Amino acid sequence: MFYKNHKDLIHYCVLSVVILAASFGFGYYFGKNQTIDTQNINLLNKDLPTEIASSGSVDFAPFWKAWSILDRQYVSKKEIPDDQEKVWGAISGLAASMGDPYTAFFPPAESKAFEETISGEFSGVGMEIGLRDRVITVISPLKNTPAYNAGVKSGDKILEINGTSTMDMTVDKAVGLIRGKKGTTVELSLAREGGRQPILIKVVRDVIKIPTLDTEKRDNGIFIIRLYTFSANSPDLFRGALREFVESGADKLILDLRGNPGGYLEAAVDMGSWFLPPGKVIVREDSGGKSSGKIFRSKGYNIFNDKLKFVVLVDKGSASASEILAGALSEQGVAKLIGERTFGKGSVQELLPITPDTSLKITVARWLTPNGLSISEGGLKPDFEVIPTESDIKNNRDPVMEKAAELLLSGK
């Protein structure tokens, strides 16, 4: 995922919540008196942000009526939320009404947990998840993490987490249930393509240290860079890997992005710049008309000539920054894509503070390839589609790598 910082949006969100909090005070008063008078509702609506109030289409009376009825009549054996928790619930519902799995409100506890997740090292199982066909789906388990070692695979659909159904669950809620203290266990009920029955996998949580890359020089003159994530330090490590490639004397390069769920946009742009002249488009940002779209271009390191033989490997676990880099190298004519269609995670999120201990994660834009293809709409289709079979996996055979070697050695 990608995070940005727009001060105007932060100011707007904080202002909105101040107004909303004040409004809730009015609503509570109305509820206690079991009446909602038109004059006060008009006053409340007058305090709305200008662009909403001017539309004349917002009437909060039904909201306060529902608040009042719940206050007076709701009965439960469980502890009833206090007024502040109701405010958090209302904002959560507002975020959910956008219909976007990556837009979510984080109350205090969830906000703290999310900040820990994006800060680097954390306890969990080591896999990236997203939403596909409205179902929580594994984008990719990271190499040598508990999820990877337990047998979780890209494309697995998560039906239950510790017995809790994921139906209509947000991605962030699922992440919160999967994460936990080191040494504890989480049970996942998974639906796997081709399987008739759900698979139950127990994964023991651990501190996750995300791997970055490794390299291999083969006897046939092919050099392989396996990139596992686009972390903050991956551009430096990638530069070192390219230096190793040049010093090896090889002229055939494979960049393996299979199972790479993405990371920092800046890392993808920096890596693409080693292969593209200055100014060449790497990715376009489409804000849907909310602001002028941005174009991210090559920095122009461009150290390779047209004699470089280059292919990029992708699969359904390649997402986000992986798709940005692969799409740029493919559409700019630098490399061929081999493997499976990518995941299709091409949206941009901002994390905005609402109060000092709550936050809102909101989708603000979508990524387009240099030629204008929306990554979110079906991902990238490889130039050569190769899908490993169960037999390939069982026999430790890699037909995608074999196809890549065939193309590079044949000079096609």
Short mmCIF file of C-alpha atoms in Angstrom, two decimals:
data_model
loop_
_atom_site.label_atom_id
_atom_site.label_comp_id
_atom_site.label_asym_id
_atom_site.label_seq_id
_atom_site.Cartn_x
_atom_site.Cartn_y
_atom_site.Cartn_z
CA MET A 1 0.00 0.00 0.00
CA PHE A 2 1.03 3.66 -0.37
CA TYR A 3 0.65 6.49 2.10
CA LYS A 4 0.84 10.22 1.51
CA ASN A 5 0.38 13.36 3.58
CA HIS A 6 -2.05 16.07 2.42
CA LYS A 7 -2.36 18.84 5.03
CA ASP A 8 -5.55 20.21 3.49
CA LEU A 9 -7.24 16.84 3.79
CA ILE A 10 -6.03 16.44 7.36
CA HIS A 11 -7.46 19.87 8.26
CA TYR A 12 -10.74 19.01 6.57
CA CYS A 13 -11.02 15.66 8.36
CA VAL A 14 -10.23 17.11 11.80
CA LEU A 15 -12.68 19.96 11.23
CA SER A 16 -15.37 17.50 10.12
CA VAL A 17 -14.98 15.43 13.26
CA VAL A 18 -15.09 18.51 15.51
CA ILE A 19 -18.35 19.47 13.84
CA LEU A 20 -19.63 15.90 14.03
CA ALA A 21 -18.73 15.60 17.71
CA ALA A 22 -20.56 18.83 18.49
CA SER A 23 -23.51 17.57 16.47
CA PHE A 24 -23.66 14.38 18.48
CA GLY A 25 -24.16 16.53 21.57
CA PHE A 26 -27.29 17.99 20.00
CA GLY A 27 -28.49 14.54 19.03
CA TYR A 28 -28.09 13.18 22.53
CA TYR A 29 -30.13 16.09 23.91
CA PHE A 30 -32.87 15.45 21.35
CA GLY A 31 -32.90 11.76 22.27
CA LYS A 32 -33.33 12.37 25.98
CA ASN A 33 -36.25 14.65 25.33
CA GLN A 34 -37.70 12.21 22.78
CA THR A 35 -38.21 14.98 20.24
CA ILE A 36 -36.40 16.39 17.24
CA ASP A 37 -37.49 19.92 16.35
CA THR A 38 -37.03 21.27 12.87
CA GLN A 39 -35.35 24.49 13.99
CA ASN A 40 -32.50 22.66 15.73
CA ILE A 41 -32.04 20.23 12.84
CA ASN A 42 -31.73 23.18 10.44
CA LEU A 43 -29.18 24.72 12.77
CA LEU A 44 -27.24 21.44 12.82
CA ASN A 45 -27.27 21.17 9.03
CA LYS A 46 -26.06 24.78 8.78
CA ASP A 47 -22.85 23.71 10.55
CA LEU A 48 -22.01 21.18 7.84
CA PRO A 49 -19.00 21.71 5.55
CA THR A 50 -19.97 24.21 2.86
CA GLU A 51 -19.91 21.77 -0.06
CA ILE A 52 -22.37 19.47 1.75
CA ALA A 53 -24.66 22.14 3.16
CA SER A 54 -24.97 23.91 -0.21
CA SER A 55 -26.28 20.75 -1.84
CA GLY A 56 -29.37 20.87 0.36
CA SER A 57 -29.60 17.07 0.27
CA VAL A 58 -28.38 16.17 3.77
CA ASP A 59 -30.92 15.69 6.56
CA PHE A 60 -29.60 14.33 9.86
CA ALA A 61 -33.05 13.90 11.42
CA PRO A 62 -33.19 10.13 10.67
CA PHE A 63 -29.76 9.69 12.23
CA TRP A 64 -30.73 11.41 15.49
CA LYS A 65 -34.05 9.58 15.59
CA ALA A 66 -32.19 6.26 15.33
CA TRP A 67 -29.71 7.40 18.02
CA SER A 68 -32.62 8.32 20.32
CA ILE A 69 -34.45 5.02 19.79
CA LEU A 70 -31.30 3.00 20.44
CA ASP A 71 -30.66 5.00 23.61
CA ARG A 72 -34.18 4.42 24.95
CA GLN A 73 -35.00 0.90 23.84
CA TYR A 74 -31.95 -1.22 22.97
CA VAL A 75 -31.40 -4.13 25.38
CA SER A 76 -28.39 -6.47 25.36
CA LYS A 77 -26.59 -8.87 27.66
CA LYS A 78 -23.36 -7.38 26.38
CA GLU A 79 -21.99 -4.05 27.51
CA ILE A 80 -23.68 -1.27 25.55
CA PRO A 81 -21.27 1.14 23.80
CA ASP A 82 -20.87 4.54 25.41
CA ASP A 83 -21.58 7.70 23.45
CA GLN A 84 -17.99 8.09 22.23
CA GLU A 85 -17.93 4.50 20.96
CA LYS A 86 -21.14 5.25 19.07
CA VAL A 87 -19.38 8.18 17.40
CA TRP A 88 -16.52 5.85 16.33
CA GLY A 89 -19.10 3.36 15.03
CA ALA A 90 -20.84 6.07 13.02
CA ILE A 91 -17.59 7.19 11.39
CA SER A 92 -16.73 3.54 10.66
CA GLY A 93 -20.08 3.18 8.91
CA LEU A 94 -19.43 6.36 6.94
CA ALA A 95 -16.08 4.98 5.74
CA ALA A 96 -17.67 1.61 4.89
CA SER A 97 -20.37 3.33 2.82
CA MET A 98 -17.69 4.18 0.24
CA GLY A 99 -17.71 0.49 -0.77
CA ASP A 100 -13.91 0.38 -0.86
CA PRO A 101 -12.12 -2.39 1.10
CA TYR A 102 -9.06 -0.19 1.62
CA THR A 103 -10.92 2.79 3.13
CA ALA A 104 -11.45 2.38 6.87
CA PHE A 105 -11.70 4.28 10.15
CA PHE A 106 -9.45 3.20 13.04
CA PRO A 107 -10.69 3.82 16.61
CA PRO A 108 -7.94 4.23 19.24
CA ALA A 109 -6.89 0.56 19.69
CA GLU A 110 -7.05 -0.24 15.97
CA SER A 111 -5.20 2.98 15.07
CA LYS A 112 -2.31 2.08 17.35
CA ALA A 113 -2.14 -1.47 15.95
CA PHE A 114 -2.13 -0.20 12.34
CA GLU A 115 0.68 2.26 13.04
CA GLU A 116 2.73 -0.63 14.47
CA THR A 117 2.08 -2.65 11.30
CA ILE A 118 3.41 -0.01 8.92
CA SER A 119 6.36 0.93 11.16
CA GLY A 120 8.36 -2.15 10.20
CA GLU A 121 8.82 -5.12 12.51
CA PHE A 122 5.67 -6.63 14.02
CA SER A 123 4.22 -9.93 15.22
CA GLY A 124 2.00 -11.84 12.82
CA VAL A 125 2.09 -14.61 10.22
CA GLY A 126 3.82 -12.86 7.31
CA MET A 127 1.35 -12.58 4.45
CA GLU A 128 -0.27 -9.79 2.47
CA ILE A 129 -4.05 -9.95 2.02
CA GLY A 130 -6.53 -8.04 -0.10
CA LEU A 131 -10.08 -8.23 -1.41
CA ARG A 132 -10.89 -10.11 -4.61
CA ASP A 133 -14.48 -10.71 -5.72
CA ARG A 134 -15.56 -9.38 -2.28
CA VAL A 135 -13.66 -12.16 -0.48
CA ILE A 136 -10.59 -11.74 1.75
CA THR A 137 -7.80 -13.27 -0.33
CA VAL A 138 -4.12 -14.02 0.23
CA ILE A 139 -2.06 -11.88 -2.14
CA SER A 140 1.14 -13.56 -1.10
CA PRO A 141 2.82 -15.21 1.89
CA LEU A 142 6.30 -13.72 2.36
CA LYS A 143 9.24 -16.07 1.99
CA ASN A 144 10.30 -18.00 5.10
CA THR A 145 7.56 -16.53 7.31
CA PRO A 146 5.12 -18.61 9.43
CA ALA A 147 2.38 -18.38 6.75
CA TYR A 148 4.80 -19.44 3.99
CA ASN A 149 6.15 -22.35 6.04
CA ALA A 150 2.64 -23.48 7.07
CA GLY A 151 1.59 -23.89 3.43
CA VAL A 152 -0.53 -20.78 2.81
CA LYS A 153 -0.53 -19.95 -0.92
CA SER A 154 -1.22 -16.96 -3.14
CA GLY A 155 -4.87 -16.92 -4.16
CA ASP A 156 -6.16 -18.75 -1.07
CA LYS A 157 -9.50 -17.30 0.00
CA ILE A 158 -9.81 -16.81 3.77
CA LEU A 159 -13.26 -18.00 4.86
CA GLU A 160 -12.76 -17.90 8.63
CA ILE A 161 -10.19 -16.57 11.10
CA ASN A 162 -10.27 -18.46 14.41
CA GLY A 163 -13.84 -19.48 13.63
CA THR A 164 -15.01 -15.95 12.75
CA SER A 165 -16.51 -15.65 9.27
CA THR A 166 -14.85 -13.10 6.99
CA MET A 167 -18.05 -12.45 5.05
CA ASP A 168 -18.39 -8.67 4.53
CA MET A 169 -15.25 -8.16 6.63
CA THR A 170 -12.87 -5.31 5.78
CA VAL A 171 -9.25 -6.04 4.97
CA ASP A 172 -8.06 -4.11 8.02
CA LYS A 173 -10.40 -6.01 10.34
CA ALA A 174 -9.03 -9.29 8.97
CA VAL A 175 -5.47 -8.07 9.47
CA GLY A 176 -6.31 -7.21 13.07
CA LEU A 177 -7.63 -10.72 13.72
CA ILE A 178 -4.67 -12.45 12.08
CA ARG A 179 -2.00 -10.44 13.89
CA GLY A 180 -1.19 -11.20 17.50
CA LYS A 181 1.48 -11.91 20.07
CA LYS A 182 4.50 -13.98 19.14
CA GLY A 183 4.01 -17.66 19.96
CA THR A 184 0.21 -17.62 19.79
CA THR A 185 -1.72 -19.52 17.12
CA VAL A 186 -4.24 -18.39 14.55
CA GLU A 187 -6.41 -20.90 12.66
CA LEU A 188 -7.34 -20.07 9.07
CA SER A 189 -10.08 -21.75 7.06
CA LEU A 190 -9.01 -21.45 3.42
CA ALA A 191 -10.69 -22.16 0.09
CA ARG A 192 -8.08 -23.11 -2.48
CA GLU A 193 -8.63 -23.14 -6.23
CA GLY A 194 -9.49 -26.66 -7.35
CA GLY A 195 -10.24 -27.86 -3.81
CA ARG A 196 -13.65 -29.17 -2.84
CA GLN A 197 -13.40 -28.67 0.91
CA PRO A 198 -11.97 -25.80 2.99
CA ILE A 199 -8.44 -26.31 4.30
CA LEU A 200 -7.72 -25.64 7.98
CA ILE A 201 -4.22 -24.31 8.60
CA LYS A 202 -2.86 -23.37 12.01
CA VAL A 203 -0.11 -20.76 11.96
CA VAL A 204 2.05 -19.83 14.93
CA ARG A 205 2.65 -16.09 15.01
CA ASP A 206 6.18 -14.73 15.13
CA VAL A 207 8.04 -11.45 14.75
CA ILE A 208 8.01 -10.75 11.02
CA LYS A 209 11.19 -9.47 9.44
CA ILE A 210 10.38 -8.93 5.81
CA PRO A 211 13.05 -10.31 3.42
CA THR A 212 14.11 -8.05 0.55
CA LEU A 213 16.04 -9.85 -2.22
CA ASP A 214 18.59 -12.47 -3.18
CA THR A 215 20.64 -13.13 -6.32
CA GLU A 216 21.85 -16.15 -8.31
CA LYS A 217 24.25 -16.54 -11.24
CA ARG A 218 23.58 -19.71 -13.25
CA ASP A 219 26.04 -21.66 -15.38
CA ASN A 220 24.06 -20.83 -18.54
CA GLY A 221 24.93 -17.14 -18.14
CA ILE A 222 21.57 -16.07 -16.71
CA PHE A 223 21.55 -13.79 -13.68
CA ILE A 224 18.50 -13.82 -11.40
CA ILE A 225 17.34 -11.16 -8.95
CA ARG A 226 14.51 -12.33 -6.69
CA LEU A 227 12.81 -9.32 -5.13
CA TYR A 228 10.43 -10.08 -2.26
CA THR A 229 9.23 -6.62 -1.21
CA PHE A 230 9.60 -2.92 -1.98
CA SER A 231 10.87 -1.78 1.40
CA ALA A 232 12.61 1.47 2.32
CA ASN A 233 16.06 -0.08 1.83
CA SER A 234 15.25 -2.11 -1.28
CA PRO A 235 16.53 0.54 -3.78
CA ASP A 236 20.03 0.37 -2.25
CA LEU A 237 19.97 -3.44 -2.19
CA PHE A 238 18.70 -3.51 -5.78
CA ARG A 239 21.51 -1.23 -6.90
CA GLY A 240 23.96 -3.63 -5.26
CA ALA A 241 22.35 -6.57 -7.05
CA LEU A 242 22.65 -4.79 -10.41
CA ARG A 243 26.31 -4.07 -9.71
CA GLU A 244 26.79 -7.78 -9.02
CA PHE A 245 25.02 -8.57 -12.31
CA VAL A 246 27.28 -6.21 -14.31
CA GLU A 247 30.44 -7.52 -12.64
CA SER A 248 29.40 -11.10 -13.39
CA GLY A 249 29.75 -10.42 -17.13
CA ALA A 250 26.26 -11.80 -17.85
CA ASP A 251 23.92 -10.11 -20.32
CA LYS A 252 20.76 -12.07 -19.52
CA LEU A 253 18.69 -10.87 -16.56
CA ILE A 254 15.61 -12.29 -14.83
CA LEU A 255 13.78 -10.13 -12.29
CA ASP A 256 11.52 -12.42 -10.26
CA LEU A 257 8.58 -10.51 -8.75
CA ARG A 258 6.45 -13.57 -8.05
CA GLY A 259 4.85 -13.41 -4.64
CA ASN A 260 5.96 -9.79 -4.14
CA PRO A 261 2.99 -7.90 -2.61
CA GLY A 262 4.51 -4.45 -3.14
CA GLY A 263 5.53 -1.63 -0.83
CA TYR A 264 6.89 1.86 -1.41
CA LEU A 265 6.13 3.65 -4.68
CA GLU A 266 9.46 5.49 -4.50
CA ALA A 267 11.28 2.15 -4.53
CA ALA A 268 9.49 1.04 -7.72
CA VAL A 269 10.28 4.35 -9.44
CA ASP A 270 13.94 4.19 -8.42
CA MET A 271 14.33 0.60 -9.67
CA GLY A 272 12.64 1.35 -12.97
CA SER A 273 15.00 4.29 -13.48
CA TRP A 274 17.97 1.93 -13.95
CA PHE A 275 16.41 0.71 -17.22
CA LEU A 276 14.66 3.81 -18.63
CA PRO A 277 15.88 7.13 -20.07
CA PRO A 278 15.10 10.30 -18.10
CA GLY A 279 11.50 11.46 -18.37
CA LYS A 280 10.01 8.12 -19.43
CA VAL A 281 6.71 7.47 -17.63
CA ILE A 282 6.80 4.77 -14.96
CA VAL A 283 3.29 5.20 -13.55
CA ARG A 284 0.41 7.66 -13.63
CA GLU A 285 -1.70 8.64 -10.63
CA ASP A 286 -5.41 9.09 -11.36
CA SER A 287 -7.35 10.93 -8.64
CA GLY A 288 -10.68 10.63 -10.41
CA GLY A 289 -10.90 14.36 -11.05
CA LYS A 290 -10.46 15.33 -7.36
CA SER A 291 -7.08 16.87 -8.23
CA SER A 292 -4.70 17.03 -11.15
CA GLY A 293 -3.15 13.61 -11.69
CA LYS A 294 0.56 13.11 -11.12
CA ILE A 295 3.01 11.39 -13.43
CA PHE A 296 6.04 9.63 -11.97
CA ARG A 297 8.94 9.53 -14.41
CA SER A 298 12.29 7.79 -14.69
CA LYS A 299 15.23 9.48 -12.96
CA GLY A 300 17.26 8.37 -15.95
CA TYR A 301 20.02 6.19 -14.47
CA ASN A 302 19.53 4.07 -17.62
CA ILE A 303 22.84 2.17 -17.49
CA PHE A 304 21.84 -0.64 -19.85
CA ASN A 305 21.83 -0.61 -23.64
CA ASP A 306 19.52 -2.43 -26.05
CA LYS A 307 21.69 -5.56 -25.92
CA LEU A 308 20.33 -6.41 -22.46
CA LYS A 309 18.16 -9.51 -22.56
CA PHE A 310 15.61 -9.02 -19.80
CA VAL A 311 12.43 -10.77 -18.57
CA VAL A 312 10.24 -10.20 -15.52
CA LEU A 313 8.41 -13.03 -13.75
CA VAL A 314 4.97 -12.32 -12.23
CA ASP A 315 2.08 -14.25 -10.73
CA LYS A 316 -1.18 -13.68 -8.85
CA GLY A 317 0.91 -12.79 -5.79
CA SER A 318 2.57 -9.85 -7.59
CA ALA A 319 0.77 -6.70 -6.49
CA SER A 320 0.95 -2.96 -6.01
CA ALA A 321 4.56 -1.72 -6.52
CA SER A 322 5.37 -5.01 -8.29
CA GLU A 323 2.68 -4.26 -10.85
CA ILE A 324 3.88 -0.67 -11.25
CA LEU A 325 7.45 -1.75 -12.00
CA ALA A 326 6.46 -4.70 -14.19
CA GLY A 327 3.94 -2.57 -16.12
CA ALA A 328 6.50 0.16 -16.79
CA LEU A 329 9.25 -2.21 -17.95
CA SER A 330 6.80 -4.07 -20.18
CA GLU A 331 5.01 -1.10 -21.79
CA GLN A 332 8.25 0.83 -22.30
CA GLY A 333 9.60 -2.14 -24.26
CA VAL A 334 12.40 -3.03 -21.85
CA ALA A 335 11.30 -6.49 -20.70
CA LYS A 336 8.81 -9.26 -21.41
CA LEU A 337 6.45 -10.50 -18.69
CA ILE A 338 6.20 -14.23 -18.04
CA GLY A 339 3.90 -16.08 -15.65
CA GLU A 340 0.35 -15.48 -14.44
CA ARG A 341 -1.94 -12.43 -14.42
CA THR A 342 -1.05 -10.20 -11.46
CA PHE A 343 -3.29 -9.49 -8.46
CA GLY A 344 -4.60 -6.05 -9.42
CA LYS A 345 -3.87 -3.90 -6.35
CA GLY A 346 -3.49 -0.48 -7.91
CA SER A 347 -4.86 2.05 -5.43
CA VAL A 348 -3.27 4.74 -3.28
CA GLN A 349 -4.12 5.17 0.41
CA GLU A 350 -3.54 8.09 2.78
CA LEU A 351 -3.51 7.72 6.55
CA LEU A 352 -5.05 10.87 8.07
CA PRO A 353 -5.38 11.73 11.78
CA ILE A 354 -8.95 12.40 12.91
CA THR A 355 -8.21 12.88 16.61
CA PRO A 356 -4.87 12.39 18.40
CA ASP A 357 -5.61 8.68 18.84
CA THR A 358 -7.81 7.82 15.84
CA SER A 359 -7.17 7.84 12.10
CA LEU A 360 -8.81 7.36 8.71
CA LYS A 361 -7.22 5.34 5.91
CA ILE A 362 -8.70 6.51 2.63
CA THR A 363 -8.19 5.65 -1.02
CA VAL A 364 -7.28 8.88 -2.82
CA ALA A 365 -6.12 7.69 -6.25
CA ARG A 366 -5.54 4.73 -8.55
CA TRP A 367 -2.45 3.71 -10.47
CA LEU A 368 -2.34 3.62 -14.26
CA THR A 369 0.44 2.10 -16.35
CA PRO A 370 2.31 4.36 -18.84
CA ASN A 371 -0.27 3.46 -21.49
CA GLY A 372 -3.20 4.25 -19.19
CA LEU A 373 -4.16 0.72 -18.08
CA SER A 374 -5.79 0.71 -14.63
CA ILE A 375 -3.89 -1.82 -12.53
CA SER A 376 -6.91 -2.30 -10.25
CA GLU A 377 -9.03 -3.56 -13.13
CA GLY A 378 -7.76 -7.11 -13.50
CA GLY A 379 -4.04 -6.62 -12.99
CA LEU A 380 -1.40 -7.14 -15.72
CA LYS A 381 -1.60 -9.86 -18.35
CA PRO A 382 1.83 -11.41 -19.05
CA ASP A 383 3.26 -11.62 -22.57
CA PHE A 384 3.75 -15.35 -22.03
CA GLU A 385 1.22 -16.99 -19.72
CA VAL A 386 2.66 -19.96 -17.83
CA ILE A 387 0.75 -21.46 -14.89
CA PRO A 388 2.46 -24.15 -12.78
CA THR A 389 0.39 -27.31 -12.28
CA GLU A 390 0.00 -29.32 -9.07
CA SER A 391 2.39 -31.84 -10.60
CA ASP A 392 4.97 -29.09 -11.19
CA ILE A 393 4.73 -27.97 -7.57
CA LYS A 394 4.86 -31.52 -6.22
CA ASN A 395 7.95 -32.32 -8.30
CA ASN A 396 9.68 -29.03 -7.48
CA ARG A 397 9.57 -27.97 -11.13
CA ASP A 398 9.40 -24.30 -12.14
CA PRO A 399 7.96 -24.01 -15.67
CA VAL A 400 7.89 -20.19 -15.43
CA MET A 401 11.64 -20.02 -14.85
CA GLU A 402 12.16 -22.62 -17.57
CA LYS A 403 10.20 -20.52 -20.07
CA ALA A 404 12.20 -17.45 -19.11
CA ALA A 405 15.50 -19.30 -19.64
CA GLU A 406 14.26 -20.61 -23.00
CA LEU A 407 13.43 -17.10 -24.23
CA LEU A 408 16.68 -15.56 -23.03
CA LEU A 409 18.89 -18.29 -24.44
CA SER A 410 17.09 -18.30 -27.79
CA GLY A 411 17.58 -14.55 -28.10
CA LYS A 412 13.88 -13.90 -28.76
#
